[in-house]
PDB file of C-alpha atoms in Angstrom:
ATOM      1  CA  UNK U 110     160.429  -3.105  19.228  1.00 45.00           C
ATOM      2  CA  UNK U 111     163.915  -1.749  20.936  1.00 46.00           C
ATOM      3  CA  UNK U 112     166.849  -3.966  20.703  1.00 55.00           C
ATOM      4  CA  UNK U 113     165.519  -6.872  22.980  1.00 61.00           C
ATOM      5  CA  UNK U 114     168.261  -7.595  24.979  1.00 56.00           C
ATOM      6  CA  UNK U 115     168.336  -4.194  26.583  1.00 59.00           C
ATOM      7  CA  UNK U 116     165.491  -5.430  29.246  1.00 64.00           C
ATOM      8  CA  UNK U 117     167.905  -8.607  30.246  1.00 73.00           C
ATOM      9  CA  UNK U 118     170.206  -8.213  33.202  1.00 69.00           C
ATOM     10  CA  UNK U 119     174.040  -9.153  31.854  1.00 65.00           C
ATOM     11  CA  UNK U 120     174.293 -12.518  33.830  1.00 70.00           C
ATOM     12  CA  UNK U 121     170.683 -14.157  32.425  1.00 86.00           C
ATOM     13  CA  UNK U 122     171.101 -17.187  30.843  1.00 94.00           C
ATOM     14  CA  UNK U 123     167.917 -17.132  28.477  1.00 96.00           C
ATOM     15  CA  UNK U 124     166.512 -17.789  25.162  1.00 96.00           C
ATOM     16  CA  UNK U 125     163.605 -16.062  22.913  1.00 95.00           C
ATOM     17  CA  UNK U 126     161.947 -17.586  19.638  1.00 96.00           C
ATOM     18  CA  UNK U 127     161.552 -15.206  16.968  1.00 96.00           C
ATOM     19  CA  UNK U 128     160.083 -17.636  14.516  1.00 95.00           C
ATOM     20  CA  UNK U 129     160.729 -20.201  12.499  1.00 95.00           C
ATOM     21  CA  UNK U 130     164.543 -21.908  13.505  1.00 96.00           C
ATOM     22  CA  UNK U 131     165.842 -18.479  14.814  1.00 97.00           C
ATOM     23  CA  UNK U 132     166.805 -18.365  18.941  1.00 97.00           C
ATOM     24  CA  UNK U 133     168.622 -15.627  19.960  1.00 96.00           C
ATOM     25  CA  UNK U 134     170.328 -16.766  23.291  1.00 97.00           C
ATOM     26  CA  UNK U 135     172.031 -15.006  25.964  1.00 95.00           C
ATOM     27  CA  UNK U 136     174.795 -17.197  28.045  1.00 96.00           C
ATOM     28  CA  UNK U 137     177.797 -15.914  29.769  1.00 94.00           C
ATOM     29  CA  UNK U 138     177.174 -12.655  28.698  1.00 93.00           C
ATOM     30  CA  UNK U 139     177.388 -13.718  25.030  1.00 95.00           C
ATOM     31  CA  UNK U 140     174.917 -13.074  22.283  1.00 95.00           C
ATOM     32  CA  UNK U 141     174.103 -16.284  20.455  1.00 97.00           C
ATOM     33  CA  UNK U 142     171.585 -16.453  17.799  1.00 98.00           C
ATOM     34  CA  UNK U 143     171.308 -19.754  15.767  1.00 98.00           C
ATOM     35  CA  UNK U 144     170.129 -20.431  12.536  1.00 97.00           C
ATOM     36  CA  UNK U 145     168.984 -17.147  11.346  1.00 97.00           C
ATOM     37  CA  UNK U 146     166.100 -15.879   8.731  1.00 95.00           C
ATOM     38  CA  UNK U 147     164.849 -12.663   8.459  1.00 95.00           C
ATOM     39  CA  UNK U 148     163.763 -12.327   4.943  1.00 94.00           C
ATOM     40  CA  UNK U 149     159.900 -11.029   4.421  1.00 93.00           C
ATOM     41  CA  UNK U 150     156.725 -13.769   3.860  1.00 96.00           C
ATOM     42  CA  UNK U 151     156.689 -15.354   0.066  1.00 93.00           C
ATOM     43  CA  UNK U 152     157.881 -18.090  -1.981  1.00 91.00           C
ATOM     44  CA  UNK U 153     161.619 -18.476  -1.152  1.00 88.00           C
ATOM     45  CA  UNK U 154     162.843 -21.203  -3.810  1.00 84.00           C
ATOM     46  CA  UNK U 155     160.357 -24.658  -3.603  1.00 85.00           C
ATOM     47  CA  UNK U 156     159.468 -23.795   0.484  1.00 90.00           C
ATOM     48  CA  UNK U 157     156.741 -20.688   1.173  1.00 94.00           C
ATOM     49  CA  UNK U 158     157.395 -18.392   4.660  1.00 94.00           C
ATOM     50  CA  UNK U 159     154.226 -17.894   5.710  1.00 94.00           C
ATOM     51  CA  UNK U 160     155.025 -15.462   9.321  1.00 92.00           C
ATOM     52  CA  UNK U 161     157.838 -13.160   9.382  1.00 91.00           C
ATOM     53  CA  UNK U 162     159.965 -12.649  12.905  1.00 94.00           C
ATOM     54  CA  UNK U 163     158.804 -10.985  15.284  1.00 94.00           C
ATOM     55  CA  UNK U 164     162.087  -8.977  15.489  1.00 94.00           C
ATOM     56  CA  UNK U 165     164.458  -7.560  12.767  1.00 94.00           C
ATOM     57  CA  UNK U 166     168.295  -7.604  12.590  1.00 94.00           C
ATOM     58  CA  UNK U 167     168.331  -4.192  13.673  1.00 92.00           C
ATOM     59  CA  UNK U 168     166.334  -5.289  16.775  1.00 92.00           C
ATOM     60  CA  UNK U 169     168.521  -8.155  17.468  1.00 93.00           C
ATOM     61  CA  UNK U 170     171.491  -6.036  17.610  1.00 90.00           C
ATOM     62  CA  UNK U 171     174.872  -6.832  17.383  1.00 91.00           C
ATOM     63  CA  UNK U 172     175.878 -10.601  18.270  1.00 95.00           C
ATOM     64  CA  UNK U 173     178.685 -12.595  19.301  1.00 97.00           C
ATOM     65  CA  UNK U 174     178.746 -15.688  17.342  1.00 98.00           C
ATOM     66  CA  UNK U 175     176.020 -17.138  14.607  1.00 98.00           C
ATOM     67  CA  UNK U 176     175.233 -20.945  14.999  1.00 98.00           C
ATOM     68  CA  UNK U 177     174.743 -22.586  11.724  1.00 98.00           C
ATOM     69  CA  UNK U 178     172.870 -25.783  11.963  1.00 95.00           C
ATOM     70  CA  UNK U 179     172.842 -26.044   7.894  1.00 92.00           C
ATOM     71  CA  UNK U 180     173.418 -23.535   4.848  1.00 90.00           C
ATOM     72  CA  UNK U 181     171.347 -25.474   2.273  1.00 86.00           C
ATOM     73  CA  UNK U 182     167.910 -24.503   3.063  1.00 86.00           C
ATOM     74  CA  UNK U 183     166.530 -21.209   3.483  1.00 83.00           C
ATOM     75  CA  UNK U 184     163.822 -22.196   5.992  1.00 88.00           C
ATOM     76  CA  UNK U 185     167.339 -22.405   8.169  1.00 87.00           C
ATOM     77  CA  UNK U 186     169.015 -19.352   6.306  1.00 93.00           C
ATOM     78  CA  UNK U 187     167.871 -17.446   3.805  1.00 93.00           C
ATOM     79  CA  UNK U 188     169.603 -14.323   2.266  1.00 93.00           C
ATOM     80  CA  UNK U 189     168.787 -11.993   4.950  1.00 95.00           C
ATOM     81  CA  UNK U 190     170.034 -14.260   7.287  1.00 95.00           C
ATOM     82  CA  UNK U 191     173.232 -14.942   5.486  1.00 96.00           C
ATOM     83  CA  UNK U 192     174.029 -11.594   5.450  1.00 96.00           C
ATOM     84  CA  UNK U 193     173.711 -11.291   9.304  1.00 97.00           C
ATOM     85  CA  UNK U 194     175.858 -14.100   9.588  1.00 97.00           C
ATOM     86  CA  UNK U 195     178.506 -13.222   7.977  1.00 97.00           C
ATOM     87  CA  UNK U 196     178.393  -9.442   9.467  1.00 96.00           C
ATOM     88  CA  UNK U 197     179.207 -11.121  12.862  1.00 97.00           C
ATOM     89  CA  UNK U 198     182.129 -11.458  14.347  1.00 98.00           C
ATOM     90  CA  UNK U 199     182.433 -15.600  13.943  1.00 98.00           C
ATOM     91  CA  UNK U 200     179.716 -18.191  12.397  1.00 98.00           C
ATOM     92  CA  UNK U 201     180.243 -21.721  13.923  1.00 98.00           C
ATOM     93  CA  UNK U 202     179.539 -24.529  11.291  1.00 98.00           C
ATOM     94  CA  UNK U 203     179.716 -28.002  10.205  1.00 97.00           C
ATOM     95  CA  UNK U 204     182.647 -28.194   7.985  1.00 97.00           C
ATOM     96  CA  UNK U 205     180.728 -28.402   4.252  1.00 95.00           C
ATOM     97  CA  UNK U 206     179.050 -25.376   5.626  1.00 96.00           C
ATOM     98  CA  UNK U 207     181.584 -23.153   6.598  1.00 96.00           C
ATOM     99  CA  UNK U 208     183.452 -23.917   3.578  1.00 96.00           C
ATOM    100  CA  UNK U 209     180.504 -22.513   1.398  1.00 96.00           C
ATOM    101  CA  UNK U 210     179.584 -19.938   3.593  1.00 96.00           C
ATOM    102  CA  UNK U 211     183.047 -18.319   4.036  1.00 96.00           C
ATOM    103  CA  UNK U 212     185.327 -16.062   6.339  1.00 95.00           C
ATOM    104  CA  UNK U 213     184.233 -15.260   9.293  1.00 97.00           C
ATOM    105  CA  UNK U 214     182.727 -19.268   9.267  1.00 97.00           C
ATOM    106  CA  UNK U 215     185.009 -21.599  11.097  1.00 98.00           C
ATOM    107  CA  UNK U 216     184.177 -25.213  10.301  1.00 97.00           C
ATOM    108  CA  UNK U 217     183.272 -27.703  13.191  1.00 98.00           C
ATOM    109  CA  UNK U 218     182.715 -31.964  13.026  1.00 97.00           C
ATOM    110  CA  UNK U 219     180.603 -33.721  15.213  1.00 97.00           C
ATOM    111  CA  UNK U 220     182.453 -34.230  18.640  1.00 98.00           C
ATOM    112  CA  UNK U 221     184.669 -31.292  17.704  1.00 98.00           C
ATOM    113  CA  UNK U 222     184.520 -28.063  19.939  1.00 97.00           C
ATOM    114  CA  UNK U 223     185.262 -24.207  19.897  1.00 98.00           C
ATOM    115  CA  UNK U 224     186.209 -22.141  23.355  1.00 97.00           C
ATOM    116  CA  UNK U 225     185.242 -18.744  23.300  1.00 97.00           C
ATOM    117  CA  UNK U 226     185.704 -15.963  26.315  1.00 97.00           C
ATOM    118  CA  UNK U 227     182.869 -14.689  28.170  1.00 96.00           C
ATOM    119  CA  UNK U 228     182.365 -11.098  28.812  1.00 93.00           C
ATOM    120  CA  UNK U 229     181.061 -11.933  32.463  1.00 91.00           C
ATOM    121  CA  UNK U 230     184.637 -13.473  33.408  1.00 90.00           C
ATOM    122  CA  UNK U 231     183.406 -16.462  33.834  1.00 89.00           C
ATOM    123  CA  UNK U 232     186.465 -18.227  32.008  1.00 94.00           C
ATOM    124  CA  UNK U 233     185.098 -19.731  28.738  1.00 97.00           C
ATOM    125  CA  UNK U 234     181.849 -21.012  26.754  1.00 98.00           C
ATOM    126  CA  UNK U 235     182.050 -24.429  24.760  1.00 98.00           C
ATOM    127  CA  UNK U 236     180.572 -24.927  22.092  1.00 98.00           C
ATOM    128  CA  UNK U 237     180.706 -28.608  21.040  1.00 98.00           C
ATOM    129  CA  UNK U 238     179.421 -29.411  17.843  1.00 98.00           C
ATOM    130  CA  UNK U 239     177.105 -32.740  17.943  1.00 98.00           C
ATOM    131  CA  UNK U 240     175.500 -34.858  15.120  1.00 97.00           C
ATOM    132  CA  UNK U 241     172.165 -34.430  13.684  1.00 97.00           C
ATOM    133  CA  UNK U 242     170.275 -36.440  10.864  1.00 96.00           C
ATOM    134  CA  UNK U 243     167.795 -33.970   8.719  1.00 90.00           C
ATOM    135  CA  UNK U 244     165.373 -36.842   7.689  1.00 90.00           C
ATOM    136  CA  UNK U 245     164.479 -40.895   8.235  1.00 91.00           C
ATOM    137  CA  UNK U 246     166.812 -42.722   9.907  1.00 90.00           C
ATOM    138  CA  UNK U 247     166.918 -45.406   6.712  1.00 89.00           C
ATOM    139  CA  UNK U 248     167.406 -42.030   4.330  1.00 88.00           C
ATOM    140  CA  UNK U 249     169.854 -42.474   1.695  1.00 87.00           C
ATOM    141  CA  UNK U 250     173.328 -41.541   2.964  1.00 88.00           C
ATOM    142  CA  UNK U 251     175.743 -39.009   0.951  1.00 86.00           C
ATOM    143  CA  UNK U 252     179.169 -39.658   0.322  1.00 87.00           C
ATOM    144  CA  UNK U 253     179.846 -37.880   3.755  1.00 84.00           C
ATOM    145  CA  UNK U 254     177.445 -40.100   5.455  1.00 85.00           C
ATOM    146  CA  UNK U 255     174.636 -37.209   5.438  1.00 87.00           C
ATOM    147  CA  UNK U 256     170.603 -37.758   5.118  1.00 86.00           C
ATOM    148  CA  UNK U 257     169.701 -34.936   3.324  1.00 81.00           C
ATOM    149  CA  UNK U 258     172.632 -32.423   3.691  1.00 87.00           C
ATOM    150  CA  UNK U 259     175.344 -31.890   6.152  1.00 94.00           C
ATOM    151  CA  UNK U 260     173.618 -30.621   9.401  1.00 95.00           C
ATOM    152  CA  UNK U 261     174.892 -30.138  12.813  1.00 97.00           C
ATOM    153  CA  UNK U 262     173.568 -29.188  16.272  1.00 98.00           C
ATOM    154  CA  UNK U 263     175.288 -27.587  19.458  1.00 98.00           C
ATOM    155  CA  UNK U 264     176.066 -28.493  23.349  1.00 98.00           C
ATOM    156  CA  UNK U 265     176.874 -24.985  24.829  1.00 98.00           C
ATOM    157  CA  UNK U 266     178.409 -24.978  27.913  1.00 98.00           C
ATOM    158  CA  UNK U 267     180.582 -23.348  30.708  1.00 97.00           C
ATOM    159  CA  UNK U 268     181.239 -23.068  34.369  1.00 95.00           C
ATOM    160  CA  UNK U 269     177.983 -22.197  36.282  1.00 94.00           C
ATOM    161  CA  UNK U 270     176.653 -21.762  33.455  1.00 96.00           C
ATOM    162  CA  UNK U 271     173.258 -24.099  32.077  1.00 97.00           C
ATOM    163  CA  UNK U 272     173.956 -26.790  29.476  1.00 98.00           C
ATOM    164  CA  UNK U 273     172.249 -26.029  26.429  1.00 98.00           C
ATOM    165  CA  UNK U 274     171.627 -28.501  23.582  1.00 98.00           C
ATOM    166  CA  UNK U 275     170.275 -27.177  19.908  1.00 98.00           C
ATOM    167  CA  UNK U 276     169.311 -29.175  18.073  1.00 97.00           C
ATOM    168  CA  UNK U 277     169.426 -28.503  14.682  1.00 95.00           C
ATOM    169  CA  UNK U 278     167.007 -29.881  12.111  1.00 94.00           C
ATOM    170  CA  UNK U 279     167.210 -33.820  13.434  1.00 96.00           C
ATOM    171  CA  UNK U 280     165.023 -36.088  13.410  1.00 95.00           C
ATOM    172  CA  UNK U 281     166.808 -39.317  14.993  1.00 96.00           C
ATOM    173  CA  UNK U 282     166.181 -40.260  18.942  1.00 97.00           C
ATOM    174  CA  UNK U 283     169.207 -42.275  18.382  1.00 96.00           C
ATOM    175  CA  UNK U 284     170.914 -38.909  17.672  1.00 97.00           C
ATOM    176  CA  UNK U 285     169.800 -37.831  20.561  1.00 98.00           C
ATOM    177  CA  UNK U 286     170.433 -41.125  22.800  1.00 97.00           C
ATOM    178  CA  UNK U 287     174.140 -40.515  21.843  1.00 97.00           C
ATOM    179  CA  UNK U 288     174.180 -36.895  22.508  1.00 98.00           C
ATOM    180  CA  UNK U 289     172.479 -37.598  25.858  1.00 97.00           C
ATOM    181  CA  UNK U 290     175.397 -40.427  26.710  1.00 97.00           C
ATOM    182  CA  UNK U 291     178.695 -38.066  25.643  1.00 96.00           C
ATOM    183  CA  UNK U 292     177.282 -34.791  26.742  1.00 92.00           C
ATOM    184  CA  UNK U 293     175.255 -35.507  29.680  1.00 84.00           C
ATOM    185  CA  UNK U 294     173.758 -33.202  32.480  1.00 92.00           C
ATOM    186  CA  UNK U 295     171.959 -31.076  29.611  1.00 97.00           C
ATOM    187  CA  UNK U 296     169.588 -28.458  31.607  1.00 97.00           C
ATOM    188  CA  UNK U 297     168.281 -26.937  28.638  1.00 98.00           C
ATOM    189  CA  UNK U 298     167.233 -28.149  24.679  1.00 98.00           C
ATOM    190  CA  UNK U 299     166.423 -26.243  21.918  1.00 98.00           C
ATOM    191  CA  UNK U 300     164.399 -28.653  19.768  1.00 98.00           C
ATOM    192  CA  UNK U 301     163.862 -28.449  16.236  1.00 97.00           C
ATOM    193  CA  UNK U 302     160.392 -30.054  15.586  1.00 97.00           C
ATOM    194  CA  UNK U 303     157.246 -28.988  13.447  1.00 96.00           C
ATOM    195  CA  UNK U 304     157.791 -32.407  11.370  1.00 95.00           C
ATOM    196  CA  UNK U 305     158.885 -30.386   8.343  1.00 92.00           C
ATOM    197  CA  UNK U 306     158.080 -32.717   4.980  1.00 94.00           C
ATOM    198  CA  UNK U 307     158.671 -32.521   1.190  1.00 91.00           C
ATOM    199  CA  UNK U 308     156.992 -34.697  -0.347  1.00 89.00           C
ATOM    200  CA  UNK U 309     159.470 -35.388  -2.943  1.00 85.00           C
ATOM    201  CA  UNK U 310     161.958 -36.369   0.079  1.00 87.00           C
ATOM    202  CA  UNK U 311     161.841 -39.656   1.934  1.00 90.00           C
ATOM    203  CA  UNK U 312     158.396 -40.501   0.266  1.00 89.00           C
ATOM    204  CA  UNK U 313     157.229 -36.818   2.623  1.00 89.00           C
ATOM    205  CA  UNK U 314     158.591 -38.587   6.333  1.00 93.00           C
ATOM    206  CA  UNK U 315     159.168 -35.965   8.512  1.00 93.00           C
ATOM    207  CA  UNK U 316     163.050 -34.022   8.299  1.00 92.00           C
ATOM    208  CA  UNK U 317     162.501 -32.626  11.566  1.00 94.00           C
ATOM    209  CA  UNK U 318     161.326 -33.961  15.092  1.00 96.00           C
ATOM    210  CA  UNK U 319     157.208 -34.160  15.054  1.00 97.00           C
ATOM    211  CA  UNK U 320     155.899 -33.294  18.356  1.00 98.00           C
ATOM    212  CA  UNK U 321     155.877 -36.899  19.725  1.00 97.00           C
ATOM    213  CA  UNK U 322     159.569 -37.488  18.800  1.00 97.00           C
ATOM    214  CA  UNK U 323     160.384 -34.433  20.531  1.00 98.00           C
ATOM    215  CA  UNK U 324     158.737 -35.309  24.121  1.00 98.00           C
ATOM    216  CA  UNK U 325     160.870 -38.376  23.576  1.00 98.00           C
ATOM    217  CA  UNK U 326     164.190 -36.172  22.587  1.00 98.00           C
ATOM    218  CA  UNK U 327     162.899 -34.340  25.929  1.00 98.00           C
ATOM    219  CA  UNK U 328     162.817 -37.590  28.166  1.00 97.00           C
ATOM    220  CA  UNK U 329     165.920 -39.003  26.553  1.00 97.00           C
ATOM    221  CA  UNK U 330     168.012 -35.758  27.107  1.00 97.00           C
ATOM    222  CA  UNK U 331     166.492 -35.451  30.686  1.00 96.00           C
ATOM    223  CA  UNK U 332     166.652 -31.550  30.412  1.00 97.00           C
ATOM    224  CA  UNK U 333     164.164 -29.529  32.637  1.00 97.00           C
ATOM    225  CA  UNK U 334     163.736 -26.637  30.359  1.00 98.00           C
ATOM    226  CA  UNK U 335     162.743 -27.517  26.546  1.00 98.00           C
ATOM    227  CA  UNK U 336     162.135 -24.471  23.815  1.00 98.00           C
ATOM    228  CA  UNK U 337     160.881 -25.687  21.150  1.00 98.00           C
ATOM    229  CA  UNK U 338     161.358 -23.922  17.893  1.00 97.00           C
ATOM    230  CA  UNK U 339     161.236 -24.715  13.969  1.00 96.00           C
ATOM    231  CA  UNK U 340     157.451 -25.423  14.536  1.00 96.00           C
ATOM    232  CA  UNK U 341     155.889 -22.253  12.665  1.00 95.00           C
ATOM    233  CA  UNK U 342     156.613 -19.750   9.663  1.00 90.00           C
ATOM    234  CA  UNK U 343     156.835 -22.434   6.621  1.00 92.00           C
ATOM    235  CA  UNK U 344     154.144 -23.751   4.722  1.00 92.00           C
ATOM    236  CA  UNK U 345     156.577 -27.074   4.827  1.00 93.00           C
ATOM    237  CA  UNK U 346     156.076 -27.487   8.734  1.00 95.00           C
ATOM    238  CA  UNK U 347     153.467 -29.975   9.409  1.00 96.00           C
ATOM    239  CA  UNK U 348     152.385 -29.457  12.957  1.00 96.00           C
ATOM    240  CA  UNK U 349     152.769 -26.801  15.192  1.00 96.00           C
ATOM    241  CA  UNK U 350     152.788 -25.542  18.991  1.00 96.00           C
ATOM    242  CA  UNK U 351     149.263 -27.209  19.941  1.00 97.00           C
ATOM    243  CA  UNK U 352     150.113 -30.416  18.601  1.00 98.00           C
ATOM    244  CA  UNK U 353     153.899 -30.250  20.963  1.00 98.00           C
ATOM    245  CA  UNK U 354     151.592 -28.909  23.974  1.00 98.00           C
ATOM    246  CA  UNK U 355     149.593 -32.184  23.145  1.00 98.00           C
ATOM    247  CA  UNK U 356     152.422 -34.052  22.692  1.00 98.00           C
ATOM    248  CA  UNK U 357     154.352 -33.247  26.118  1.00 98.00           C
ATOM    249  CA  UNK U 358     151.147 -33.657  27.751  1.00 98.00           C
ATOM    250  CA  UNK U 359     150.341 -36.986  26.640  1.00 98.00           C
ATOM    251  CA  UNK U 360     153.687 -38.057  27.847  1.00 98.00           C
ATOM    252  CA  UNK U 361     153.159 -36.133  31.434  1.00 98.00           C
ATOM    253  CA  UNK U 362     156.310 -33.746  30.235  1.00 98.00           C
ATOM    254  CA  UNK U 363     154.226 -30.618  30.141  1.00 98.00           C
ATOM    255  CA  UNK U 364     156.150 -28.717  32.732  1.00 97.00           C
ATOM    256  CA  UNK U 365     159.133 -28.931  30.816  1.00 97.00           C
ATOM    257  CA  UNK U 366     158.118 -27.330  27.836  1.00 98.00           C
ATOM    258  CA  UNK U 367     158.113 -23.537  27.447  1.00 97.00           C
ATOM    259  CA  UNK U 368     156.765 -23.159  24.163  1.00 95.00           C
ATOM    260  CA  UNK U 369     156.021 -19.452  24.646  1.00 93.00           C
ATOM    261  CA  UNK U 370     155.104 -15.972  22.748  1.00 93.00           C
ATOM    262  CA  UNK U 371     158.109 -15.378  20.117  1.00 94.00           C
ATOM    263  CA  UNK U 372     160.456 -12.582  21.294  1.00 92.00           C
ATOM    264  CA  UNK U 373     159.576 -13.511  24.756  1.00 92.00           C
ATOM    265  CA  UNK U 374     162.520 -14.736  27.447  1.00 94.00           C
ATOM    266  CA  UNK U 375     162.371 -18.167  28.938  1.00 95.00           C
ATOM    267  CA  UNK U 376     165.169 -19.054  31.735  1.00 95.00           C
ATOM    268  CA  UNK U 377     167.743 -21.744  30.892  1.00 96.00           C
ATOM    269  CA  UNK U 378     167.691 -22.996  34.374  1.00 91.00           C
ATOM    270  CA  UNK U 379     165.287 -23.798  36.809  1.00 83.00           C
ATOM    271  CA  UNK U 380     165.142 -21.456  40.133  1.00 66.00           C
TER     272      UNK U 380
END
């Protein structure tokens, strides 16, 4: 496989899957890719990849800016990963995060934002960080008021461009209800579901969206275009792309989700 952005014009506004939590995006004439893992199928500490990408970091290419939702697990980034990271040019981060990860990592809080130039001249792309909870609502809260671990997700946005929200590994609607309230008019989500579990966490409650909390995340965010990733590649995910096709139906939001083949381009926008 060539470097898979050479068959995209330079104004599409798109996103491919390439497994697990890794979306490369292309917006503004930027290349995005968030939460990235390349490393090969096997045991990586106490969670088991099961399906490696469908594209290498070679075959990504080089990149704008990384997105890191988290640092602390390697189903989100795992040493391959890291090290494309931190070969880019700038890593976007919740605070912890960057701190641990290092230069070129620039540290972002929820409601905090970054402006960087496009290459299309279209002015600027925002990236505003938002909030996401990585487990039950009721989960034990750190010192930094974190379930889990420090974990952020992402509003992207620009002039005539398509609103895109990531979301990180969250689980909480009410996440999402507030996201949808202070960053409205999102076109586009990137949802984290699969309904990852451990079963020594949270009694094994899901740390990421299952499919049915994900329709909802859809309805709530009213977005017309939903890619769903984070469903496939770890032994820890629970369900996968049949049970979200299932999902969406059951809640007559089927034409809104574009769960398609990994390394394959789905429009941000409608028409």
């Amino acid at each position: 496989m060539p470097d898979i952005l050479t068959a995209l014009p330079a104004d599409a506004c798109a996103a491919t899957v390439l497994g697990g939590p890794t979306v490369v995006l292309a917006l503004g004439g930027l290349r995005i890719v968030s939460d990235p893992t390349f490393d090969p199928i096997g045991q990586h500490g106490y969670l088991t990849k099961t399906i490696a990408p469908v594209a290498t970091e070679e075959q990504v290419g080089a990149v704008d800016v990384v997105l890191v939702s988290h640092q602390e697990h390697p189903d989100n980034l795992d040493d391959r990963g890291r090290a494309f990271a931190l070969a880019a040019p700038l890593v976007l981060a919740g605070p912890r995060s960057a701190e641990k990860l290092g230069s070129p990592a620039v540290g972002l809080a929820p409601w905090t934002e970054r402006s960087l130039p496009r290459p299309d001249g279209g002015g600027e792309l925002t990236v505003l960080a938002v909030p996401a909870v990585h487990g039950p609502e009721d989960g034990e809260r750190d010192p930094f008021g974190n379930v889990n671990c420090e974990v952020i997700g992402f509003v992207l946005s620009g002039q005539d461009l398509p609103t895109v929200y990531i979301s990180g590994d969250n689980a909480s609607i009410r996440t999402v209800a507030e996201i949808a309230r202070r960053a409205p008019a999102i076109d586009a989500a990137v949802l984290h579901a699969g309904a990852a579990r451990v079963p020594a966490k949270f009694g094994g409650r899901p740390l990421t969206m299952d499919s049915r909390r994900a329709a909802a995340a859809a309805a709530v965010l009213g977005a017309d275009v939903v890619v769903p990733a984070h469903y496939d590649g770890w032994a820890h995910f629970s369900e996968g792309r049949d049970d979200l096709e299932v999902a969406f139906q059951e809640a007559g939001l089927s034409s809104l989700l574009f769960a398609t083949e990994h390394g394959s381009w789905t429009p941000l926008r409608r028409g």
